[in-house]
Short mmCIF file of C-alpha atoms in Angstrom, two decimals:
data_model
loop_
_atom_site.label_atom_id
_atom_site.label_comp_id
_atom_site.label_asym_id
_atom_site.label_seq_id
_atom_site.Cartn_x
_atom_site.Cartn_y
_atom_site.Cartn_z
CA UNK A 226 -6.59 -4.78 31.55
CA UNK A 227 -2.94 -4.07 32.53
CA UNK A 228 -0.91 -0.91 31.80
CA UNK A 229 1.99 -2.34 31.51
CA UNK A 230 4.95 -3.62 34.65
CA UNK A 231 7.95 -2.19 33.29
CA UNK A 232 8.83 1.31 34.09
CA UNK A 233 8.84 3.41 31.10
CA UNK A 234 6.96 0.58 28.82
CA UNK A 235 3.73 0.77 28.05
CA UNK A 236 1.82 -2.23 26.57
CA UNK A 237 1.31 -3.21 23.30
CA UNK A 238 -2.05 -1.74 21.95
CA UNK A 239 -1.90 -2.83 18.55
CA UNK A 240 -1.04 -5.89 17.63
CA UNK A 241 -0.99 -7.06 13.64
CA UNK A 242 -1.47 -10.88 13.35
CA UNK A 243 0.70 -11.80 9.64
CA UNK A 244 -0.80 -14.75 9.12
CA UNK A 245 0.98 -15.53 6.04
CA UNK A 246 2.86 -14.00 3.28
CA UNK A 247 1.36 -16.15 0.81
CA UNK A 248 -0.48 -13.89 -1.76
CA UNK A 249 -2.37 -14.73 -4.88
CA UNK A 250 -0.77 -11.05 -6.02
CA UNK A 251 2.67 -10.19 -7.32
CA UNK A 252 2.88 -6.19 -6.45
CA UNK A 253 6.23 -5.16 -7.31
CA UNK A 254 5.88 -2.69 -4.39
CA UNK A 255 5.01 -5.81 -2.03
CA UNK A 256 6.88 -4.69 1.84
CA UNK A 257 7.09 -8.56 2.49
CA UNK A 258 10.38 -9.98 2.63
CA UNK A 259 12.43 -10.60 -0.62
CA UNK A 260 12.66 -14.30 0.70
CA UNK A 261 8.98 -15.18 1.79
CA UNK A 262 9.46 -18.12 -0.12
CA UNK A 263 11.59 -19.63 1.94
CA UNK A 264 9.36 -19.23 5.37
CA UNK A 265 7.54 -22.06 6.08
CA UNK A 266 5.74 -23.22 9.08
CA UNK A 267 3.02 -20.91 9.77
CA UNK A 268 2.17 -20.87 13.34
CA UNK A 269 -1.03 -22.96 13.46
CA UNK A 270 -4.72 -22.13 14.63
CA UNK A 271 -3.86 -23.14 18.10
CA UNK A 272 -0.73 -20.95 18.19
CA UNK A 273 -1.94 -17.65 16.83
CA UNK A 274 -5.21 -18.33 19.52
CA UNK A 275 -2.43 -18.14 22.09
CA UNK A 276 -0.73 -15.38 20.72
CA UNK A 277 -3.31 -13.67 20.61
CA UNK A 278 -5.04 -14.45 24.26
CA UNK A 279 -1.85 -13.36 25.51
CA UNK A 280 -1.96 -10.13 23.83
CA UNK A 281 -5.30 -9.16 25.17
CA UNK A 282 -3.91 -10.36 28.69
CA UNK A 283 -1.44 -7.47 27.90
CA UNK A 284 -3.25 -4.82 27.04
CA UNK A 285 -3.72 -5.24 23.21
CA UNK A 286 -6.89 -3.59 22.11
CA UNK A 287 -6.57 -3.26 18.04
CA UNK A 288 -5.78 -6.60 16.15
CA UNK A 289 -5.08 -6.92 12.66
CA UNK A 290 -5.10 -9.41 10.36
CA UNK A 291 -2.78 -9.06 7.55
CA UNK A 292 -0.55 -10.97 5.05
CA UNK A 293 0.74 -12.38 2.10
CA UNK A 294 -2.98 -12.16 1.81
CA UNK A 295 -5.00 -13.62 5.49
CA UNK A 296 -7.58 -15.24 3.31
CA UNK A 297 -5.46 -17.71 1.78
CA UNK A 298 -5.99 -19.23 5.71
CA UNK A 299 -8.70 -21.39 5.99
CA UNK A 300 -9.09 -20.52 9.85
CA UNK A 301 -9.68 -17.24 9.29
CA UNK A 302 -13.07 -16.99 10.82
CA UNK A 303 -12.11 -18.93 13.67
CA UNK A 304 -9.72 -16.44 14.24
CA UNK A 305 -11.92 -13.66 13.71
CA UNK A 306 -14.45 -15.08 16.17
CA UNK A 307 -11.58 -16.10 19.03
CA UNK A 308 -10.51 -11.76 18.31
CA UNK A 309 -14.24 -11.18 18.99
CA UNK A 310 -14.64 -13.21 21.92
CA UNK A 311 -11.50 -11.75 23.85
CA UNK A 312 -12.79 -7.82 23.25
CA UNK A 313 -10.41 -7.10 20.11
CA UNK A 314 -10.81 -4.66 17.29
CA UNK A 315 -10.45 -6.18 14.82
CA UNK A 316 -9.21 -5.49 11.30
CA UNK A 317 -8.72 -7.39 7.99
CA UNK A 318 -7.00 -6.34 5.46
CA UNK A 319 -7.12 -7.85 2.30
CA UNK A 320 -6.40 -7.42 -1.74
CA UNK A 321 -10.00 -8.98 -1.78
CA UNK A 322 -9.07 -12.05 -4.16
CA UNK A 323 -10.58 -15.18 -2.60
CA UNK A 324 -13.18 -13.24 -0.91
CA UNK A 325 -16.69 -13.49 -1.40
CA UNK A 326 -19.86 -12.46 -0.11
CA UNK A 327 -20.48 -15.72 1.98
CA UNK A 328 -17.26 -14.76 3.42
CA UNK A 329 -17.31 -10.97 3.90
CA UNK A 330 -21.17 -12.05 5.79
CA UNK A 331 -19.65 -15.21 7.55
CA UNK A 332 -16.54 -12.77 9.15
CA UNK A 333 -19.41 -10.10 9.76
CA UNK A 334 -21.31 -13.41 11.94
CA UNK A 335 -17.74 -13.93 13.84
CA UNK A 336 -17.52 -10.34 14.82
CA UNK A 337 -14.80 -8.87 12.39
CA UNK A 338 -15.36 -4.87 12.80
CA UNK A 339 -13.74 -3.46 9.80
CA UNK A 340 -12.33 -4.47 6.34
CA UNK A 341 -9.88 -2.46 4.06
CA UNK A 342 -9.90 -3.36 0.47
CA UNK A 343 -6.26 -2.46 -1.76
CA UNK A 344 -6.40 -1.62 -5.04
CA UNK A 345 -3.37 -1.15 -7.53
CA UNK A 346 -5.25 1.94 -10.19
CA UNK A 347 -8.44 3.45 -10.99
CA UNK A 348 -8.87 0.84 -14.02
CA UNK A 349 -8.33 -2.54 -15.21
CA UNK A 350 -5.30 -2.65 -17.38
CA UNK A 351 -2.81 -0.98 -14.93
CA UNK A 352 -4.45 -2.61 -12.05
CA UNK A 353 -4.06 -5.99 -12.90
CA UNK A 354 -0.91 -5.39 -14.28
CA UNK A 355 0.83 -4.07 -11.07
CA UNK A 356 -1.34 -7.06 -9.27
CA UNK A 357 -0.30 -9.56 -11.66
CA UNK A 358 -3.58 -10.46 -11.88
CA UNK A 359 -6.23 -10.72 -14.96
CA UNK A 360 -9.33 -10.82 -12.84
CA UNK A 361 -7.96 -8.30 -10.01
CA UNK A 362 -9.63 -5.68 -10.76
CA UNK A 363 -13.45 -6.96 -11.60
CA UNK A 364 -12.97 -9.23 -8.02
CA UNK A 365 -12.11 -5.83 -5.94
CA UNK A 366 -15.09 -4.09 -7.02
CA UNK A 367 -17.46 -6.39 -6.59
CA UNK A 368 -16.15 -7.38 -2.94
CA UNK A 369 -15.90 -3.56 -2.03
CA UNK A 370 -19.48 -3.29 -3.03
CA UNK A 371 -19.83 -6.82 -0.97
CA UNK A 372 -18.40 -5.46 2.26
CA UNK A 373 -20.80 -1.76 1.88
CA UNK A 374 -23.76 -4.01 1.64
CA UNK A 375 -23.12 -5.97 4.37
CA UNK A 376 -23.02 -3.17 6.46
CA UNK A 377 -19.36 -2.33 6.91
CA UNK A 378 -17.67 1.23 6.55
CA UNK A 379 -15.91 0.80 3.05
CA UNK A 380 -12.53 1.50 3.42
CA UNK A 381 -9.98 0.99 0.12
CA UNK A 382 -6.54 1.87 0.06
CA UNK A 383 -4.24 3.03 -3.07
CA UNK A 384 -0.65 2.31 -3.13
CA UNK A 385 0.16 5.18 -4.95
CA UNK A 386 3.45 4.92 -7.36
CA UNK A 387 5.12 6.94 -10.33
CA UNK A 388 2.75 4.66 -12.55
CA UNK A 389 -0.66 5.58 -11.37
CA UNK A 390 -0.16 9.02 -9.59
CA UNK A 391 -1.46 10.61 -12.88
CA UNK A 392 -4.87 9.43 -11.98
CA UNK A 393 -5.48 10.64 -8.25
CA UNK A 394 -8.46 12.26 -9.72
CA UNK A 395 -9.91 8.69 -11.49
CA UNK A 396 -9.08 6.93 -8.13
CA UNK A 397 -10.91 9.55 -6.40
CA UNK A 398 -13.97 9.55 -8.35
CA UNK A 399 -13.91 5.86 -8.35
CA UNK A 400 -14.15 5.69 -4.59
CA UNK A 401 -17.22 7.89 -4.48
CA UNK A 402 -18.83 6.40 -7.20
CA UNK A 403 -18.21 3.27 -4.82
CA UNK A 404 -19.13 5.22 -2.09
CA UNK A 405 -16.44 4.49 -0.05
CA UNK A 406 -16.15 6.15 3.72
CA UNK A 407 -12.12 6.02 3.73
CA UNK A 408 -9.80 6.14 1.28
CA UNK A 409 -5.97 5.82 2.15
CA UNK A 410 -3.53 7.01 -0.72
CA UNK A 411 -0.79 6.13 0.45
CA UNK A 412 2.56 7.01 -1.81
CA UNK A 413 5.03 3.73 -1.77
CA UNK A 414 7.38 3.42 0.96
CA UNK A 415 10.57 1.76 0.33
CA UNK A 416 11.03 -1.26 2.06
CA UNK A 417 11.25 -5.05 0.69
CA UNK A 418 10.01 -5.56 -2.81
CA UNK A 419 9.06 -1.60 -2.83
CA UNK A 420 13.11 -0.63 -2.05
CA UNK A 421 14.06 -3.45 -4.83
CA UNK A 422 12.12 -1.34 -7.50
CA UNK A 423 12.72 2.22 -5.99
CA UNK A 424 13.69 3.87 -9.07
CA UNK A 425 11.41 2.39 -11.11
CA UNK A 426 8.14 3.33 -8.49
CA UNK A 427 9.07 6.57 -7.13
CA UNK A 428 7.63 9.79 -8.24
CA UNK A 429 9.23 12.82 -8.73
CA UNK A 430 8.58 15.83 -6.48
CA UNK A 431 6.85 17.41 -9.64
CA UNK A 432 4.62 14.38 -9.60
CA UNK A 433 3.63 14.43 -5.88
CA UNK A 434 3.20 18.02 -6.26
CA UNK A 435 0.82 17.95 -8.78
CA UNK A 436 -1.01 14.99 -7.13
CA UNK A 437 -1.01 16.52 -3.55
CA UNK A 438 -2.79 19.56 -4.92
CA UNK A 439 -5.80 17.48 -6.66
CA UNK A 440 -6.34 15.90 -3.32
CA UNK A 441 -6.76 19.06 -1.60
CA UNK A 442 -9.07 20.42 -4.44
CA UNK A 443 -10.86 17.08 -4.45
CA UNK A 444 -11.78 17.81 -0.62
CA UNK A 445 -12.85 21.20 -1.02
CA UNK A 446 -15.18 19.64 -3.51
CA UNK A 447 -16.21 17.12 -1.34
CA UNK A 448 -16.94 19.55 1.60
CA UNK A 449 -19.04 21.60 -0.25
CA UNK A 450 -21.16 18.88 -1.65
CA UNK A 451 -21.75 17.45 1.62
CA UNK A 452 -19.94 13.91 1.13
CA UNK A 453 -19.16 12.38 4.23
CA UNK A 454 -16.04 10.27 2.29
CA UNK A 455 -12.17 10.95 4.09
CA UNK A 456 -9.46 11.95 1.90
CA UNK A 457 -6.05 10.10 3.47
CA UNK A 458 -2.62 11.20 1.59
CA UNK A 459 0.30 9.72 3.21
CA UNK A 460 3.38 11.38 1.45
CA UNK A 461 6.64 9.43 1.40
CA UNK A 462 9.15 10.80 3.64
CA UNK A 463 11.84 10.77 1.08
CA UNK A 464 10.58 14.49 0.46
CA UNK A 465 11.05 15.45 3.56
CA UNK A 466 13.64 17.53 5.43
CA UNK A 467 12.82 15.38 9.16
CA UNK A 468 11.74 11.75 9.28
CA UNK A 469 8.69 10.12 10.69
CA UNK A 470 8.12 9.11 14.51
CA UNK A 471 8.42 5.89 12.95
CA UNK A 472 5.82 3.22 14.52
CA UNK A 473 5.72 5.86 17.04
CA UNK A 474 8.62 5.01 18.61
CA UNK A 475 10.12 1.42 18.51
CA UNK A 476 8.91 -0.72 21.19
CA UNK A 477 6.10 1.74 22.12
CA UNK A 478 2.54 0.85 20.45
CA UNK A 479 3.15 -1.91 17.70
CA UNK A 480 4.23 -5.44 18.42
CA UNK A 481 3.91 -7.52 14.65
CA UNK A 482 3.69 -11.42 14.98
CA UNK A 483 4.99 -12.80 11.54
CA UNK A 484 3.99 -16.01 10.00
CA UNK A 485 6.57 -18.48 11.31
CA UNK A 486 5.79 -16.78 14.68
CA UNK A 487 9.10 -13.93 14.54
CA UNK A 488 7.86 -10.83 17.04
CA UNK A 489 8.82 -7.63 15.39
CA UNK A 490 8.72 -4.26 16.52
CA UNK A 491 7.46 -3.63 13.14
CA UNK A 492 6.70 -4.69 9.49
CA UNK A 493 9.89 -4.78 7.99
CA UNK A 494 12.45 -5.17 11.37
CA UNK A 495 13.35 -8.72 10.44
CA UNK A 496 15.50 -7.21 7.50
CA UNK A 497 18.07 -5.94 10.52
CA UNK A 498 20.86 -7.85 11.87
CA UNK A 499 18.95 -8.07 14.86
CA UNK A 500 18.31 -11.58 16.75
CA UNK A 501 14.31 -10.99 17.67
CA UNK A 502 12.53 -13.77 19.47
CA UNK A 503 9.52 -15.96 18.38
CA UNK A 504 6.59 -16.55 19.79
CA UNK A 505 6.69 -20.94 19.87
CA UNK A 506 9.61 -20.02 22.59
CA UNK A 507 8.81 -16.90 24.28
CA UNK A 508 5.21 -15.55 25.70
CA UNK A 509 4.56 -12.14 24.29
CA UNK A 510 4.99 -10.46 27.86
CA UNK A 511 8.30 -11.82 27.86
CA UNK A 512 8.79 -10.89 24.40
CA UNK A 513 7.62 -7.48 24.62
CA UNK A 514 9.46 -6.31 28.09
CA UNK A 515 12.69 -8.74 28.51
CA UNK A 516 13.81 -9.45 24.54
CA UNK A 517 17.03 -7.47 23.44
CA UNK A 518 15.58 -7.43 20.20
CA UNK A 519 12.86 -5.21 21.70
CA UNK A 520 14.32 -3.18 23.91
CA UNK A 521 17.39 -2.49 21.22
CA UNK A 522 16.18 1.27 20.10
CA UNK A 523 14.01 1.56 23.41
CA UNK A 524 14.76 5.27 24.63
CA UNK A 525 17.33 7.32 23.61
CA UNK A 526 20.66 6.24 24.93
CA UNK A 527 21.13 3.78 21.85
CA UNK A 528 21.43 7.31 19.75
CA UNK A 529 24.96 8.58 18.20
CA UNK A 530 24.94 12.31 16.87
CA UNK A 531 23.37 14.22 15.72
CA UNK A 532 20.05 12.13 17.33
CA UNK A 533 21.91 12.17 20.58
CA UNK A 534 21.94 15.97 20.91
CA UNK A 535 18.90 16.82 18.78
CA UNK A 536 16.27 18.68 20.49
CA UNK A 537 13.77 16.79 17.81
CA UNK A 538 14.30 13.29 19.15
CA UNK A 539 11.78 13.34 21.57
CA UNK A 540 9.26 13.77 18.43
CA UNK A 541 11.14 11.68 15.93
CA UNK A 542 13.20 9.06 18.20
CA UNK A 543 15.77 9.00 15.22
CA UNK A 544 13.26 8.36 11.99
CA UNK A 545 13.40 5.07 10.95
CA UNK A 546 15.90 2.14 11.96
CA UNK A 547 15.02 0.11 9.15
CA UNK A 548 15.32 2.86 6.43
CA UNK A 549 18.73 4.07 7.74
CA UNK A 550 19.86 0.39 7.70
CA UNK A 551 18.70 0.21 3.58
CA UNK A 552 20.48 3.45 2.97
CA UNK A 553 23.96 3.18 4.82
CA UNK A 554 24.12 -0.21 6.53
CA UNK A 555 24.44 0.78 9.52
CA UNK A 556 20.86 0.73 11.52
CA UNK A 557 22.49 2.79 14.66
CA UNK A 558 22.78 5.96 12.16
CA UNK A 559 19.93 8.77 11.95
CA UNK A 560 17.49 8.06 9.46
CA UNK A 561 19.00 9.82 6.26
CA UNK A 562 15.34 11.49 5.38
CA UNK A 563 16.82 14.01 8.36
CA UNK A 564 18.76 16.98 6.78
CA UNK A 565 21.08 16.80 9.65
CA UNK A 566 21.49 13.17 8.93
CA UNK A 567 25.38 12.97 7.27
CA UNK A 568 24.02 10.43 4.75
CA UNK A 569 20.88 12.62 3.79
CA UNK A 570 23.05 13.09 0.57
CA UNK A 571 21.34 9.66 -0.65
CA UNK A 572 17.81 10.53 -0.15
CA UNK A 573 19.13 13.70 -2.82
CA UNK A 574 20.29 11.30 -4.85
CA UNK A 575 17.35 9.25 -4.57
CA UNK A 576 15.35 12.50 -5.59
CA UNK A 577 17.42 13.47 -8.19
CA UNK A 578 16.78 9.62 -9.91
CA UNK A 579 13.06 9.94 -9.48
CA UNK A 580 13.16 12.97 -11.71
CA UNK A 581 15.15 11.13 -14.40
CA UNK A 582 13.22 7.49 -14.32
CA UNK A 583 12.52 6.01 -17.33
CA UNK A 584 11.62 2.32 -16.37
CA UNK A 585 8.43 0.59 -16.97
CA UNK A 586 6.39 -1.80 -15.71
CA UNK A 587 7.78 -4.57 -17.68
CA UNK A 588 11.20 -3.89 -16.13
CA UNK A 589 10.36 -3.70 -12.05
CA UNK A 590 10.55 -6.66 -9.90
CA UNK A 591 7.78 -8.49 -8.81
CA UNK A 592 7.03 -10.74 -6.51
CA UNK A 593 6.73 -14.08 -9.26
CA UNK A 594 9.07 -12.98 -12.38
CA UNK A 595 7.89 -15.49 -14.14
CA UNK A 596 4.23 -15.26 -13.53
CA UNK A 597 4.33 -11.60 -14.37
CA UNK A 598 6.53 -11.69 -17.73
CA UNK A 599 4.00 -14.15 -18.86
CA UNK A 600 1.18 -11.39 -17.62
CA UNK A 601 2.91 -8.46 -19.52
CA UNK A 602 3.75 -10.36 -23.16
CA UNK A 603 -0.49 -11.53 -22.92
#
């Protein structure tokens, strides 16, 4: 496969396929765009198979299909076996509502190597009520159990949140109960619907404290009974004093395809006054090398102080462009997570709310208002 023909770019390896942000969920911590409504015209099953030929003609080796929720598309397995067929891996990930065991054995059949289930808690009531969802919580285990018995590594994921980090220790035990092989807790970060309800999902540093440290005593105990199950605790960066290498540098690894066919550099990009191409009028080589939209924050010369001068940018390439853009506007500015940053004043602030947040569930933002006030008054 190629290495790339652009000096200084490498190729995409991993390429996430958002096939639609439809989503029988309402998480009020959803990273999907505060509009998703109003996108329409999903690429169809003949444009994602080119999208995703020409990614493998690139270099892509790690595809993944994500949402909105993939299995709301009925091509899904077509997909999964065109992945196979190229030489992808290939990942799903899913809330697990509209799957089933036909399914989870029919994407098995077409070659899909790995599924990651989400859940919202460690039980029913606050699980379906951050999902929105009566039967959430029933339909995750049962498909988690699904995809173990049919032979897959079981990996779940926890979106964890100043209304279920009391129960790292429930979720824990849940997952080995489950016996699950990963489990990703993964505190909120703050983009889309998730920035929207900031202050009313963000845990104080007392919280994360407290939760970090029955993690780490939950792996001891693990170790020294033998289990084979991975601990993953991915702390938000708005408690740190230097931001993450975000997407490892923009431009450098990750090249997202969203649903109307918008290439991103990542997830949430399309939130930044930034003109990025699509891929119904640009091939993804094109796309990925030529696009000012993707070579934008390529490098360092883009960087204003401190960044410019920092002997950390190498590492961090700035911290995050669309995190700086939420928090002062201005997308060119260092990430304010950075202590040098001169806006690092709001992630204090942003601190000092978490420790005085009151709100409930009832009063975040979810994805359907109106199909989660009806949820909440039963």
């Amino acid at each position: 496969m190629p290495t790339g023909d652009r000096p200084g770019i490498g190729p995409p390896l991993w390429l996430l396929a958002e096939l639609t942000y439809r989503c029988p969920l309402q998480c009020p911590y959803c990273s999907n765009p505060l509009d998703f409504a109003q996108t329409q015209q999903e690429l169809t099953t003949e444009e994602w198979v080119r999208v995703l030929r020409q990614g493998r003609e690139m270099g892509a080796a790690q595809l993944g299909f994500s949402g909105g929720e993939p299995l709301v598309r009925q091509d899904l397995p077509e997909l999964i076996a065109e992945a196979r067929q190229l030489g992808y891996y290939t990942n799903l990930i899913t809330s697990g509502l509209g799957l089933s065991e036909a399914k989870v054995n029919a994407f098995r059949d077409a070659g899909l190597d790995h599924i990651q289930v989400s859940f919202q808690a460690s039980d029913p009531e606050l699980n379906n009520a951050v999902a929105g969802s009566r039967k959430a919580f029933d339909q995750k285990l049962a498909m988690a159990r699904a995809v173990k018995e049919a032979g897959y590594p079981m990996v779940l994921n926890f979106v964890i949140h100043r209304h279920n980090i009391h129960q790292m220790e429930d979720i824990i035990s849940l997952c080995e109960r489950l016996g699950a092989d990963y489990v990703e807790l993964a505190t909120c970060q703050y983009y889309g619907w998730a920035f929207e309800n900031r202050e009313g999902l963000m845990p104080s540093k007392a919280q994360l404290e407290k939760a970090e440290a029955e993690v780490n005593r939950y792996r001891e105990r693990l170790t020294a009974s033998g289990s084979a199950m991975k601990l993953i605790f991915v702390t938000p960066d708005y408690y740190e004093e230097r931001p993450k290498a975000c997407m490892n540098g923009w431009g450098s690894l990750f090249l997202t395809v969203a649903p109307d066919g918008t290439a991103l550099p990542c997830h949430s990009a399309r939130l930044l006054p930034i003109d990025f191409p699509n891929v119904r009028e640009s091939s993804l080589h094109s796309i990925w090398y030529d696009s000012p939209g993707f070579n934008h924050y390529r490098g360092d010369s883009w960087m204003p102080e401190p960044c410019r001068s920092c002997d950390e940018k190498g590492r961090d390439f700035g911290g995050c462009r669309c995190q700086a853009y939420l928090l002062t506007g201005n997308a060119d500015n260092a990430d304010p997570v950075c202590s040098k940053s001169p806006h690092h004043d709001r992630i204090l602030a942003a601190r000092q709310a978490a420790d005085h947040a009151t709100a409930g569930l009832e009063e975040l933002t979810y994805r359907n208002t109106d199909n989660s006030r009806l949820f909440f008054r039963g």
